[in-house]
XYZ file of C-alpha atoms in Angstrom:
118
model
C -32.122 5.685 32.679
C -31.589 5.823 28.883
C -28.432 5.227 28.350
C -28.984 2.113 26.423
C -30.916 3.338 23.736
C -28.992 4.708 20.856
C -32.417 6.232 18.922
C -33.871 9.266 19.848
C -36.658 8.297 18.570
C -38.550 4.521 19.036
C -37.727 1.954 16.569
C -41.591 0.854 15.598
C -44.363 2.740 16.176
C -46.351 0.282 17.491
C -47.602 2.352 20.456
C -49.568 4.630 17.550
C -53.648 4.420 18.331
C -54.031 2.234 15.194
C -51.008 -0.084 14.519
C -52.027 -2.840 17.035
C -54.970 -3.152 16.056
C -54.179 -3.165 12.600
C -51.694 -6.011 13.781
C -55.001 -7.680 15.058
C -57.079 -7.456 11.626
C -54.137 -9.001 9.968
C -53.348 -12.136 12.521
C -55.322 -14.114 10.547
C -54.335 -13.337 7.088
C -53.606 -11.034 4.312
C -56.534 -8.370 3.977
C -57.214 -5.337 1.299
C -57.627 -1.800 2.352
C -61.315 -2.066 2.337
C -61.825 -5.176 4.887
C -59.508 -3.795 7.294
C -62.133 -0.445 7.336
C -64.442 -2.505 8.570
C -63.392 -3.804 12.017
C -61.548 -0.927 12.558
C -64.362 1.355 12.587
C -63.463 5.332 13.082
C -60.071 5.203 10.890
C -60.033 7.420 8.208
C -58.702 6.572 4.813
C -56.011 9.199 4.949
C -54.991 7.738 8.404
C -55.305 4.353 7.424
C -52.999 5.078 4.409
C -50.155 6.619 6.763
C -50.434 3.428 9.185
C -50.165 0.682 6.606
C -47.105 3.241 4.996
C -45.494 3.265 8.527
C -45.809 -0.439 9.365
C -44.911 -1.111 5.697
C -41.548 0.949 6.251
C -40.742 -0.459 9.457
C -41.069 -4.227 7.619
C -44.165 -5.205 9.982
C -46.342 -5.909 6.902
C -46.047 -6.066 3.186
C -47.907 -4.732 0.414
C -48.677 -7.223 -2.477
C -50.206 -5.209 -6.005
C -51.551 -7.838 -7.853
C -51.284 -7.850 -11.690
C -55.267 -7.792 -12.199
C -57.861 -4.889 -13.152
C -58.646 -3.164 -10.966
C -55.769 -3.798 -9.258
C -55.684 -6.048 -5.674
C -54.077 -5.291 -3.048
C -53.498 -6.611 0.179
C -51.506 -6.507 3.313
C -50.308 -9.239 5.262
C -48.163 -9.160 8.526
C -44.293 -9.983 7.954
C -42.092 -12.399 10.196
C -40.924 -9.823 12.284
C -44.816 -7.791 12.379
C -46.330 -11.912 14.079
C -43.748 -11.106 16.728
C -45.432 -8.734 18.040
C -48.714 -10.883 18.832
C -47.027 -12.221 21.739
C -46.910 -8.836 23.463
C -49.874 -8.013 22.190
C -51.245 -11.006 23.789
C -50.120 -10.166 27.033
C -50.981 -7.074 26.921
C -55.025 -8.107 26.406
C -54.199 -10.607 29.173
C -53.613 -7.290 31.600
C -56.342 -5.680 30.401
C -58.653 -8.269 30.839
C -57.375 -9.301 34.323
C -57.255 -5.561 35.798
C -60.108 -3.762 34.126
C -62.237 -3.702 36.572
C -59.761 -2.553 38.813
C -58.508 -0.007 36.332
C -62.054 2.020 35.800
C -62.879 1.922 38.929
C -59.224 3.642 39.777
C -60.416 6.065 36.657
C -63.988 6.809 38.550
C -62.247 7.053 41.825
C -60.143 9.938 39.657
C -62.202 11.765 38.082
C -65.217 12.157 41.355
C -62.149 13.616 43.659
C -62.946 17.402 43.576
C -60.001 19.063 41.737
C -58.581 22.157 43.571
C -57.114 24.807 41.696
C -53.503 25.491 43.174
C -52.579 29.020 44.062
């Protein structure tokens, strides 16, 4: 079943709970640290930090310093991190299309009486 992949581990973390929608904030354009808090309410700094770091080392965004006091810095998405709006596209496309169906499988779940096995 694997025997085409050569990593152990996956290449891009983009199935982490923030990355894609960090990928989302930054579709339109380069933001700081401190507008990208905002939409993605919940994130802490510390986590937001270790995203951006992640995505940053696995060439999905860049970090630009610029030469200004206090310093500015934003992140923008790279070549290779705008490839990944296509699948992310699709993947709102399913969710839109098969919610519904989706939490009403998740009710449908969660009412059947669970029976303890002996």
């Amino acid at each position: 079943m694997f025997a085409g992949c050569t990593h152990a581990a996956p290449p891009i973390r983009v199935g982490g709970k923030w990355t894609a929608k960090v990928i989302r904030c930054l579709e339109t354009g380069p933001r700081r640290f401190s507008e990208l808090r905002v939409p993605l309410r919940g994130i802490t700094p510390k986590v937001l930090t270790e995203t951006l770091r992640a995505m940053e080392r696995d060439a999905l965004i860049t970090r630009t310093v610029h030469a200004e006091i206090p310093p500015r810095v934003e992140y923008e998405l790279t070549p290779l991190g705008r490839t990944l709006l296509v699948p992310l596209n699709a993947g709102c496309a399913w969710a839109q299309a098969h919610l519904t169906e989706l939490l009403d499988a998740r009710d449908a779940h969660d009412a059947r009486e669970v029976v303890p096995e002996m």
